[in-house]
């Protein structure tokens, strides 16, 4: 290894430490200061700025199509569209272009995009750092924080404490947390099959358990589906390369099925015992279909009233947030739609929507094509994660601006970009 390669590997190792374990502790410290000490410290924002600066420094050394498409196109759109938003709305304290809100909102989307580009562009070097182990431990740290908060009662309640069920620990948003835990469980599952071991199975189950304790539909329904898929794959499809492991797994298969059934029954009994009327209503068919209708209805009204040039470029997210807040009569001046696709279309217009949305459609199409020609569990995981990302972006939001889930998504997507078939489930 030459000195330049060694230097790049050291920089990537430090970056992965910042992106994964350090970011979790910083998020928890920030949340603790806010909840327990009633003091806001912007250390999360400072950390993400540091990460973005380091990532951009590395990315500029390898300019390619992915970098231009995933990173430069979004930032170019934002730079060109911002003056138009100022002309249309004017800079006013309310009902106008809010520079702080626009920059804060777009910076989270931009963070997501550059992290994805980083994992794809530097996939070979990142693979040398045992990323699945890092992500699995990342998920375990988050899970332990949720479990400890659930047991002790400290931290944020998912639904405010007066109604509903679940804990966010000291993390900020329940759906952000739920999606992150779900993706960490998927990555941890791939870690199991990179070298099958019961310790890795236990870590994955612990991460999955914490998804139930968060209490959001994103976490609970997503993890129930994934654990079912995982159980089916282990029992009916998976064949380890090691013959002794195949024999042991054959012996344990009935036990795995029985354990799965007991876990599902126990989880349902537990949830029914802690759900109040609010949570039970959230899981009815009507509530599932209209999860965000209170917020999406005024957003759709807002979009339908835009002029043609506003449909093309939007008016900025602060304008649609103001409209939604006024429509639902909230005490806040601004209110997020919490449905990402509505926010992108209303805030950034059709052009911005296509620029930001199309990469994920491309990843989905690429994964399906690869899977159809060489089906394996790794590519199936890519399809599952990308499909759930797009579905949750439509019905629940908190995907494009999810700084916790972005690095997991970025790594999983990067697995499609190896020149040769690189399945982990062997």
CSV table of C-alpha atoms in Angstrom, one decimal:
chain,number,residue,atom,x,y,z
A,1,UNK,CA,0.0,0.0,0.0
A,2,UNK,CA,1.5,3.4,-1.0
A,3,UNK,CA,1.5,6.4,1.3
A,4,UNK,CA,-1.4,8.1,-0.5
A,5,UNK,CA,-3.7,5.0,-0.2
A,6,UNK,CA,-2.8,4.7,3.4
A,7,UNK,CA,-3.6,8.4,4.0
A,8,UNK,CA,-7.0,8.0,2.3
A,9,UNK,CA,-7.8,4.9,4.4
A,10,UNK,CA,-7.0,6.8,7.6
A,11,UNK,CA,-9.2,9.7,6.6
A,12,UNK,CA,-12.0,7.3,5.8
A,13,UNK,CA,-11.6,5.5,9.1
A,14,UNK,CA,-11.9,8.8,11.0
A,15,UNK,CA,-14.9,9.8,8.9
A,16,UNK,CA,-16.7,6.5,9.7
A,17,UNK,CA,-16.0,7.1,13.4
A,18,UNK,CA,-17.6,10.6,13.2
A,19,UNK,CA,-20.5,9.4,11.0
A,20,UNK,CA,-21.5,6.4,13.2
A,21,UNK,CA,-20.5,6.2,16.9
A,22,UNK,CA,-19.6,9.8,17.5
A,23,UNK,CA,-22.8,11.1,15.9
A,24,UNK,CA,-25.0,8.9,18.2
A,25,UNK,CA,-23.3,10.2,21.4
A,26,UNK,CA,-23.6,13.8,20.1
A,27,UNK,CA,-27.3,13.3,19.4
A,28,UNK,CA,-27.9,11.8,22.8
A,29,UNK,CA,-25.9,14.6,24.5
A,30,UNK,CA,-27.9,17.3,22.6
A,31,UNK,CA,-31.2,15.6,23.4
A,32,UNK,CA,-30.2,15.3,27.1
A,33,UNK,CA,-29.3,19.0,27.3
A,34,UNK,CA,-32.7,19.9,25.7
A,35,UNK,CA,-34.9,17.6,27.7
A,36,UNK,CA,-33.3,17.4,31.1
A,37,UNK,CA,-31.4,20.7,31.3
A,38,UNK,CA,-33.7,22.8,29.0
A,39,UNK,CA,-30.6,24.1,27.2
A,40,UNK,CA,-30.2,24.0,23.4
A,41,UNK,CA,-26.7,23.4,22.2
A,42,UNK,CA,-26.2,23.1,18.4
A,43,UNK,CA,-23.5,20.4,18.6
A,44,UNK,CA,-25.4,18.1,16.2
A,45,UNK,CA,-25.3,20.8,13.4
A,46,UNK,CA,-21.6,21.5,14.1
A,47,UNK,CA,-20.8,17.8,13.8
A,48,UNK,CA,-22.7,17.4,10.5
A,49,UNK,CA,-21.0,20.5,9.1
A,50,UNK,CA,-17.6,19.0,10.0
A,51,UNK,CA,-18.6,15.7,8.4
A,52,UNK,CA,-19.8,17.4,5.2
A,53,UNK,CA,-16.6,19.4,4.9
A,54,UNK,CA,-14.5,16.3,5.2
A,55,UNK,CA,-16.7,14.3,2.8
A,56,UNK,CA,-16.6,17.1,0.2
A,57,UNK,CA,-12.8,17.3,0.5
A,58,UNK,CA,-12.6,13.6,-0.4
A,59,UNK,CA,-15.2,13.7,-3.1
A,60,UNK,CA,-13.5,16.5,-5.0
A,61,UNK,CA,-10.6,14.1,-5.6
A,62,UNK,CA,-12.9,11.7,-7.5
A,63,UNK,CA,-15.2,13.6,-9.8
A,64,UNK,CA,-17.5,11.2,-11.7
A,65,UNK,CA,-21.0,10.9,-13.0
A,66,UNK,CA,-22.5,9.8,-9.6
A,67,UNK,CA,-20.9,12.8,-7.8
A,68,UNK,CA,-22.2,15.2,-10.4
A,69,UNK,CA,-25.7,13.7,-10.4
A,70,UNK,CA,-26.2,13.1,-6.7
A,71,UNK,CA,-24.3,16.1,-5.3
A,72,UNK,CA,-23.7,18.9,-7.8
A,73,UNK,CA,-27.2,18.9,-9.4
A,74,UNK,CA,-29.1,19.4,-6.1
A,75,UNK,CA,-26.8,22.2,-4.9
A,76,UNK,CA,-26.9,23.8,-8.4
A,77,UNK,CA,-30.7,23.8,-8.3
A,78,UNK,CA,-30.8,25.3,-4.8
A,79,UNK,CA,-28.4,28.1,-5.8
A,80,UNK,CA,-30.4,29.0,-9.0
A,81,UNK,CA,-33.8,28.7,-7.4
A,82,UNK,CA,-33.2,30.7,-4.3
A,83,UNK,CA,-33.1,34.1,-6.0
A,84,UNK,CA,-36.4,33.2,-7.7
A,85,UNK,CA,-38.0,32.4,-4.4
A,86,UNK,CA,-36.8,35.7,-3.0
A,87,UNK,CA,-38.3,37.6,-6.0
A,88,UNK,CA,-41.7,35.7,-5.7
A,89,UNK,CA,-42.1,35.8,-1.9
A,90,UNK,CA,-39.9,38.6,-0.7
A,91,UNK,CA,-37.8,38.3,2.5
A,92,UNK,CA,-40.4,38.8,5.3
A,93,UNK,CA,-40.5,37.6,8.9
A,94,UNK,CA,-43.7,35.6,8.1
A,95,UNK,CA,-45.2,34.3,4.8
A,96,UNK,CA,-42.1,35.1,2.9
A,97,UNK,CA,-38.7,33.6,2.1
A,98,UNK,CA,-37.1,32.5,5.3
A,99,UNK,CA,-33.3,32.1,4.6
A,100,UNK,CA,-32.6,30.3,7.8
A,101,UNK,CA,-35.3,27.7,7.3
A,102,UNK,CA,-34.4,27.2,3.7
A,103,UNK,CA,-30.7,26.6,4.4
A,104,UNK,CA,-31.4,24.4,7.4
A,105,UNK,CA,-33.9,22.3,5.5
A,106,UNK,CA,-31.8,21.9,2.3
A,107,UNK,CA,-28.6,21.2,4.3
A,108,UNK,CA,-30.1,18.1,5.7
A,109,UNK,CA,-31.1,16.9,2.3
A,110,UNK,CA,-27.7,17.8,1.0
A,111,UNK,CA,-26.1,15.9,3.9
A,112,UNK,CA,-28.1,12.8,2.9
A,113,UNK,CA,-27.0,13.1,-0.8
A,114,UNK,CA,-23.3,13.6,-0.2
A,115,UNK,CA,-23.1,10.7,2.3
A,116,UNK,CA,-24.7,8.4,-0.3
A,117,UNK,CA,-22.2,9.7,-2.9
A,118,UNK,CA,-19.3,9.1,-0.5
A,119,UNK,CA,-20.2,5.5,0.2
A,120,UNK,CA,-20.6,4.8,-3.5
A,121,UNK,CA,-17.5,6.6,-4.7
A,122,UNK,CA,-15.2,5.2,-2.0
A,123,UNK,CA,-16.9,1.8,-1.7
A,124,UNK,CA,-13.6,-0.1,-2.2
A,125,UNK,CA,-11.8,1.7,0.6
A,126,UNK,CA,-14.8,1.7,2.9
A,127,UNK,CA,-15.2,-2.1,2.5
A,128,UNK,CA,-11.8,-2.5,4.1
A,129,UNK,CA,-13.1,-0.9,7.3
A,130,UNK,CA,-15.6,-3.7,8.1
A,131,UNK,CA,-18.6,-1.3,7.6
A,132,UNK,CA,-21.3,-4.0,8.4
A,133,UNK,CA,-19.7,-4.5,11.8
A,134,UNK,CA,-19.6,-0.7,12.4
A,135,UNK,CA,-23.2,-0.3,11.3
A,136,UNK,CA,-24.4,-3.2,13.4
A,137,UNK,CA,-22.7,-1.7,16.5
A,138,UNK,CA,-24.2,1.7,15.5
A,139,UNK,CA,-27.7,0.1,15.5
A,140,UNK,CA,-26.9,-1.6,18.8
A,141,UNK,CA,-25.9,1.7,20.5
A,142,UNK,CA,-29.2,3.2,19.3
A,143,UNK,CA,-31.2,0.2,20.5
A,144,UNK,CA,-29.6,0.2,23.9
A,145,UNK,CA,-30.4,3.9,24.4
A,146,UNK,CA,-34.0,3.2,23.5
A,147,UNK,CA,-34.3,0.1,25.7
A,148,UNK,CA,-32.6,1.9,28.7
A,149,UNK,CA,-35.0,4.9,28.3
A,150,UNK,CA,-38.0,2.6,28.1
A,151,UNK,CA,-37.0,0.8,31.2
A,152,UNK,CA,-36.0,3.8,33.3
A,153,UNK,CA,-38.6,6.3,31.9
A,154,UNK,CA,-36.0,8.9,31.1
A,155,UNK,CA,-35.9,10.6,27.7
A,156,UNK,CA,-38.5,11.7,25.2
A,157,UNK,CA,-41.9,10.0,24.9
A,158,UNK,CA,-42.7,9.3,21.3
A,159,UNK,CA,-46.1,10.9,21.5
A,160,UNK,CA,-45.6,13.4,24.3
A,161,UNK,CA,-46.4,11.2,27.3
A,162,UNK,CA,-50.0,12.2,27.7
A,163,UNK,CA,-51.2,9.7,25.1
A,164,UNK,CA,-49.7,7.0,22.8
A,165,UNK,CA,-46.9,4.6,23.5
A,166,UNK,CA,-43.2,4.5,23.0
A,167,UNK,CA,-39.9,6.3,23.7
A,168,UNK,CA,-37.5,8.2,21.5
A,169,UNK,CA,-34.8,8.2,24.3
A,170,UNK,CA,-33.0,11.5,23.8
A,171,UNK,CA,-33.3,11.5,20.0
A,172,UNK,CA,-35.4,14.1,18.3
A,173,UNK,CA,-37.9,12.6,16.0
A,174,UNK,CA,-39.7,9.2,16.3
A,175,UNK,CA,-40.0,8.5,12.5
A,176,UNK,CA,-36.3,9.4,12.0
A,177,UNK,CA,-35.4,7.0,14.8
A,178,UNK,CA,-37.7,4.3,13.6
A,179,UNK,CA,-36.4,4.3,10.1
A,180,UNK,CA,-32.8,4.3,11.3
A,181,UNK,CA,-33.4,1.3,13.5
A,182,UNK,CA,-35.1,-0.5,10.7
A,183,UNK,CA,-32.2,0.1,8.3
A,184,UNK,CA,-29.7,-0.8,11.0
A,185,UNK,CA,-31.6,-4.1,11.5
A,186,UNK,CA,-31.3,-4.8,7.7
A,187,UNK,CA,-27.6,-4.1,7.7
A,188,UNK,CA,-27.1,-6.2,10.8
A,189,UNK,CA,-28.9,-9.0,9.1
A,190,UNK,CA,-26.3,-8.8,6.2
A,191,UNK,CA,-23.6,-8.9,8.9
A,192,UNK,CA,-25.1,-12.2,10.1
A,193,UNK,CA,-24.6,-13.8,6.7
A,194,UNK,CA,-21.1,-12.4,6.1
A,195,UNK,CA,-20.0,-15.0,8.6
A,196,UNK,CA,-22.9,-16.7,10.4
A,197,UNK,CA,-22.8,-16.4,14.2
A,198,UNK,CA,-25.3,-16.5,17.0
A,199,UNK,CA,-23.8,-13.4,18.6
A,200,UNK,CA,-24.7,-11.5,15.5
A,201,UNK,CA,-28.2,-12.9,15.5
A,202,UNK,CA,-28.6,-11.7,19.1
A,203,UNK,CA,-27.5,-8.2,18.1
A,204,UNK,CA,-29.9,-8.1,15.2
A,205,UNK,CA,-32.8,-9.2,17.5
A,206,UNK,CA,-31.9,-6.5,20.1
A,207,UNK,CA,-32.0,-3.9,17.4
A,208,UNK,CA,-35.3,-5.2,16.2
A,209,UNK,CA,-36.7,-5.2,19.7
A,210,UNK,CA,-36.0,-1.5,20.1
A,211,UNK,CA,-38.0,-0.8,17.0
A,212,UNK,CA,-41.1,-2.0,18.8
A,213,UNK,CA,-40.4,0.1,21.8
A,214,UNK,CA,-40.2,3.3,19.7
A,215,UNK,CA,-43.9,3.0,19.1
A,216,UNK,CA,-44.2,4.4,15.6
A,217,UNK,CA,-45.9,2.7,12.7
A,218,UNK,CA,-42.8,3.1,10.6
A,219,UNK,CA,-40.7,1.2,13.1
A,220,UNK,CA,-43.2,-1.5,14.1
A,221,UNK,CA,-44.7,-2.4,10.8
A,222,UNK,CA,-41.3,-2.2,9.0
A,223,UNK,CA,-39.5,-4.3,11.5
A,224,UNK,CA,-42.3,-6.9,11.6
A,225,UNK,CA,-42.1,-7.3,7.9
A,226,UNK,CA,-38.3,-7.5,7.8
A,227,UNK,CA,-38.0,-10.0,10.7
A,228,UNK,CA,-40.6,-12.2,8.9
A,229,UNK,CA,-38.5,-12.0,5.7
A,230,UNK,CA,-35.3,-12.7,7.6
A,231,UNK,CA,-36.8,-15.8,9.3
A,232,UNK,CA,-38.1,-17.2,6.0
A,233,UNK,CA,-34.8,-16.7,4.4
A,234,UNK,CA,-32.8,-18.4,7.2
A,235,UNK,CA,-35.2,-21.3,7.4
A,236,UNK,CA,-36.0,-22.0,3.7
A,237,UNK,CA,-33.3,-20.5,1.5
A,238,UNK,CA,-30.0,-19.8,3.3
A,239,UNK,CA,-27.3,-22.4,2.8
A,240,UNK,CA,-24.0,-21.6,4.6
A,241,UNK,CA,-20.8,-22.4,2.8
A,242,UNK,CA,-19.5,-24.3,5.8
A,243,UNK,CA,-20.9,-27.9,5.9
A,244,UNK,CA,-20.8,-28.2,9.7
A,245,UNK,CA,-22.8,-24.9,9.9
A,246,UNK,CA,-25.4,-26.3,7.5
A,247,UNK,CA,-25.9,-29.3,9.7
A,248,UNK,CA,-26.2,-27.2,12.9
A,249,UNK,CA,-28.6,-24.8,11.1
A,250,UNK,CA,-30.7,-27.8,10.0
A,251,UNK,CA,-31.0,-28.9,13.6
A,252,UNK,CA,-32.0,-25.4,14.8
A,253,UNK,CA,-34.6,-24.6,12.1
A,254,UNK,CA,-37.6,-25.9,14.1
A,255,UNK,CA,-36.4,-23.9,17.1
A,256,UNK,CA,-36.1,-20.8,14.9
A,257,UNK,CA,-39.7,-21.2,13.7
A,258,UNK,CA,-41.0,-21.8,17.2
A,259,UNK,CA,-39.0,-18.8,18.5
A,260,UNK,CA,-40.4,-16.6,15.7
A,261,UNK,CA,-44.0,-17.6,16.5
A,262,UNK,CA,-43.5,-17.0,20.3
A,263,UNK,CA,-41.8,-13.6,19.6
A,264,UNK,CA,-44.7,-12.5,17.4
A,265,UNK,CA,-47.4,-13.6,19.9
A,266,UNK,CA,-45.5,-12.0,22.8
A,267,UNK,CA,-45.0,-8.8,20.9
A,268,UNK,CA,-48.7,-8.6,20.0
A,269,UNK,CA,-49.8,-9.3,23.6
A,270,UNK,CA,-47.3,-6.7,24.9
A,271,UNK,CA,-48.5,-4.0,22.4
A,272,UNK,CA,-52.1,-4.7,23.1
A,273,UNK,CA,-51.4,-4.3,26.9
A,274,UNK,CA,-49.7,-0.9,26.5
A,275,UNK,CA,-51.7,0.6,23.6
A,276,UNK,CA,-54.2,3.2,24.5
A,277,UNK,CA,-57.2,4.2,22.4
A,278,UNK,CA,-55.1,6.7,20.5
A,279,UNK,CA,-52.6,4.1,19.4
A,280,UNK,CA,-55.2,1.5,18.6
A,281,UNK,CA,-57.0,4.0,16.4
A,282,UNK,CA,-53.7,4.7,14.5
A,283,UNK,CA,-53.7,1.1,13.4
A,284,UNK,CA,-57.2,1.0,12.0
A,285,UNK,CA,-57.6,0.8,8.2
A,286,UNK,CA,-58.9,4.4,8.0
A,287,UNK,CA,-56.1,5.8,10.1
A,288,UNK,CA,-53.5,3.9,8.1
A,289,UNK,CA,-54.9,5.3,4.8
A,290,UNK,CA,-55.1,8.9,6.1
A,291,UNK,CA,-52.0,9.0,8.3
A,292,UNK,CA,-50.9,12.4,7.1
A,293,UNK,CA,-54.2,13.7,5.5
A,294,UNK,CA,-54.4,16.6,8.0
A,295,UNK,CA,-51.1,17.9,6.8
A,296,UNK,CA,-51.1,16.7,3.2
A,297,UNK,CA,-54.6,18.1,2.3
A,298,UNK,CA,-53.5,21.8,2.8
A,299,UNK,CA,-50.2,21.0,1.0
A,300,UNK,CA,-52.1,19.6,-2.0
A,301,UNK,CA,-54.3,22.7,-2.0
A,302,UNK,CA,-51.2,24.9,-1.9
A,303,UNK,CA,-49.6,23.1,-4.8
A,304,UNK,CA,-52.8,23.3,-6.9
A,305,UNK,CA,-52.8,27.1,-6.5
A,306,UNK,CA,-49.2,27.6,-7.7
A,307,UNK,CA,-48.5,29.6,-11.0
A,308,UNK,CA,-46.8,27.7,-13.8
A,309,UNK,CA,-43.4,29.1,-13.0
A,310,UNK,CA,-43.9,28.3,-9.4
A,311,UNK,CA,-44.9,24.7,-10.3
A,312,UNK,CA,-41.6,24.4,-12.1
A,313,UNK,CA,-39.3,25.8,-9.3
A,314,UNK,CA,-41.5,26.0,-6.2
A,315,UNK,CA,-41.5,28.9,-3.7
A,316,UNK,CA,-39.2,27.3,-1.1
A,317,UNK,CA,-40.2,25.1,1.8
A,318,UNK,CA,-40.8,28.0,4.2
A,319,UNK,CA,-43.7,29.1,2.1
A,320,UNK,CA,-45.5,25.8,2.1
A,321,UNK,CA,-44.7,25.3,5.8
A,322,UNK,CA,-46.3,28.7,6.5
A,323,UNK,CA,-49.4,27.8,4.5
A,324,UNK,CA,-49.8,24.4,6.3
A,325,UNK,CA,-49.5,26.0,9.7
A,326,UNK,CA,-52.2,28.6,8.9
A,327,UNK,CA,-54.5,26.0,7.4
A,328,UNK,CA,-54.5,23.7,10.4
A,329,UNK,CA,-54.6,26.5,13.0
A,330,UNK,CA,-51.4,25.6,14.9
A,331,UNK,CA,-49.8,28.0,17.3
A,332,UNK,CA,-46.5,27.7,15.4
A,333,UNK,CA,-45.8,30.0,12.4
A,334,UNK,CA,-44.4,27.1,10.3
A,335,UNK,CA,-45.5,23.4,10.2
A,336,UNK,CA,-43.7,20.7,8.3
A,337,UNK,CA,-45.9,18.5,6.0
A,338,UNK,CA,-44.2,15.4,7.2
A,339,UNK,CA,-44.7,13.8,3.8
A,340,UNK,CA,-41.4,14.2,1.9
A,341,UNK,CA,-42.8,14.0,-1.6
A,342,UNK,CA,-45.4,16.7,-0.9
A,343,UNK,CA,-42.7,18.9,0.6
A,344,UNK,CA,-40.3,18.4,-2.3
A,345,UNK,CA,-43.0,19.1,-4.9
A,346,UNK,CA,-44.5,22.1,-3.0
A,347,UNK,CA,-41.2,23.6,-1.9
A,348,UNK,CA,-38.9,22.9,-4.8
A,349,UNK,CA,-41.3,22.5,-7.7
A,350,UNK,CA,-41.4,19.9,-10.4
A,351,UNK,CA,-37.8,20.4,-11.4
A,352,UNK,CA,-36.5,20.3,-7.9
A,353,UNK,CA,-38.6,17.3,-7.2
A,354,UNK,CA,-37.2,15.4,-10.2
A,355,UNK,CA,-33.6,16.4,-9.3
A,356,UNK,CA,-33.9,15.1,-5.7
A,357,UNK,CA,-36.3,12.2,-6.2
A,358,UNK,CA,-35.0,10.5,-9.4
A,359,UNK,CA,-31.7,9.1,-7.9
A,360,UNK,CA,-33.7,6.9,-5.6
A,361,UNK,CA,-35.9,5.7,-8.4
A,362,UNK,CA,-32.7,4.9,-10.3
A,363,UNK,CA,-31.3,3.0,-7.4
A,364,UNK,CA,-34.6,1.0,-7.2
A,365,UNK,CA,-34.5,0.2,-10.9
A,366,UNK,CA,-30.8,-0.8,-10.8
A,367,UNK,CA,-31.4,-3.1,-7.8
A,368,UNK,CA,-34.3,-4.8,-9.5
A,369,UNK,CA,-32.4,-5.4,-12.7
A,370,UNK,CA,-29.4,-6.7,-10.8
A,371,UNK,CA,-31.6,-9.0,-8.7
A,372,UNK,CA,-33.5,-10.4,-11.7
A,373,UNK,CA,-30.2,-11.5,-13.3
A,374,UNK,CA,-28.4,-12.6,-10.1
A,375,UNK,CA,-30.8,-13.0,-7.2
A,376,UNK,CA,-29.3,-12.9,-3.7
A,377,UNK,CA,-30.2,-11.6,-0.3
A,378,UNK,CA,-27.9,-8.6,-0.4
A,379,UNK,CA,-29.6,-7.2,-3.5
A,380,UNK,CA,-33.0,-8.0,-2.0
A,381,UNK,CA,-32.0,-5.9,1.0
A,382,UNK,CA,-31.2,-3.0,-1.3
A,383,UNK,CA,-34.6,-3.3,-2.9
A,384,UNK,CA,-36.3,-3.5,0.5
A,385,UNK,CA,-34.5,-0.5,1.9
A,386,UNK,CA,-35.1,1.7,-1.3
A,387,UNK,CA,-38.7,0.6,-1.6
A,388,UNK,CA,-39.4,1.4,2.1
A,389,UNK,CA,-37.6,4.7,1.7
A,390,UNK,CA,-39.8,5.8,-1.2
A,391,UNK,CA,-43.0,4.5,0.6
A,392,UNK,CA,-42.2,6.2,3.9
A,393,UNK,CA,-41.2,9.4,2.0
A,394,UNK,CA,-44.8,9.5,0.7
A,395,UNK,CA,-46.8,8.4,3.7
A,396,UNK,CA,-44.7,9.4,6.7
A,397,UNK,CA,-41.8,11.7,5.8
A,398,UNK,CA,-38.5,12.0,7.6
A,399,UNK,CA,-36.5,10.2,4.9
A,400,UNK,CA,-34.7,12.8,2.8
A,401,UNK,CA,-33.7,14.8,5.8
A,402,UNK,CA,-32.9,11.8,8.0
A,403,UNK,CA,-29.2,12.3,8.9
A,404,UNK,CA,-29.2,9.2,11.1
A,405,UNK,CA,-30.4,6.8,8.4
A,406,UNK,CA,-28.5,8.3,5.4
A,407,UNK,CA,-25.1,6.6,6.0
A,408,UNK,CA,-26.8,3.1,6.4
A,409,UNK,CA,-28.8,3.7,3.2
A,410,UNK,CA,-25.6,5.0,1.4
A,411,UNK,CA,-23.6,1.9,2.3
A,412,UNK,CA,-26.4,-0.6,1.4
A,413,UNK,CA,-26.8,1.1,-2.0
A,414,UNK,CA,-23.1,1.1,-2.6
A,415,UNK,CA,-23.2,-2.7,-2.6
A,416,UNK,CA,-24.7,-2.6,-6.1
A,417,UNK,CA,-21.6,-0.8,-7.6
A,418,UNK,CA,-19.1,-3.6,-7.3
A,419,UNK,CA,-17.9,-4.7,-10.8
A,420,UNK,CA,-18.3,-8.4,-9.8
A,421,UNK,CA,-21.0,-10.1,-8.0
A,422,UNK,CA,-20.4,-9.5,-4.3
A,423,UNK,CA,-23.1,-11.2,-2.3
A,424,UNK,CA,-22.7,-11.4,1.5
A,425,UNK,CA,-25.0,-14.4,1.9
A,426,UNK,CA,-22.7,-17.2,1.2
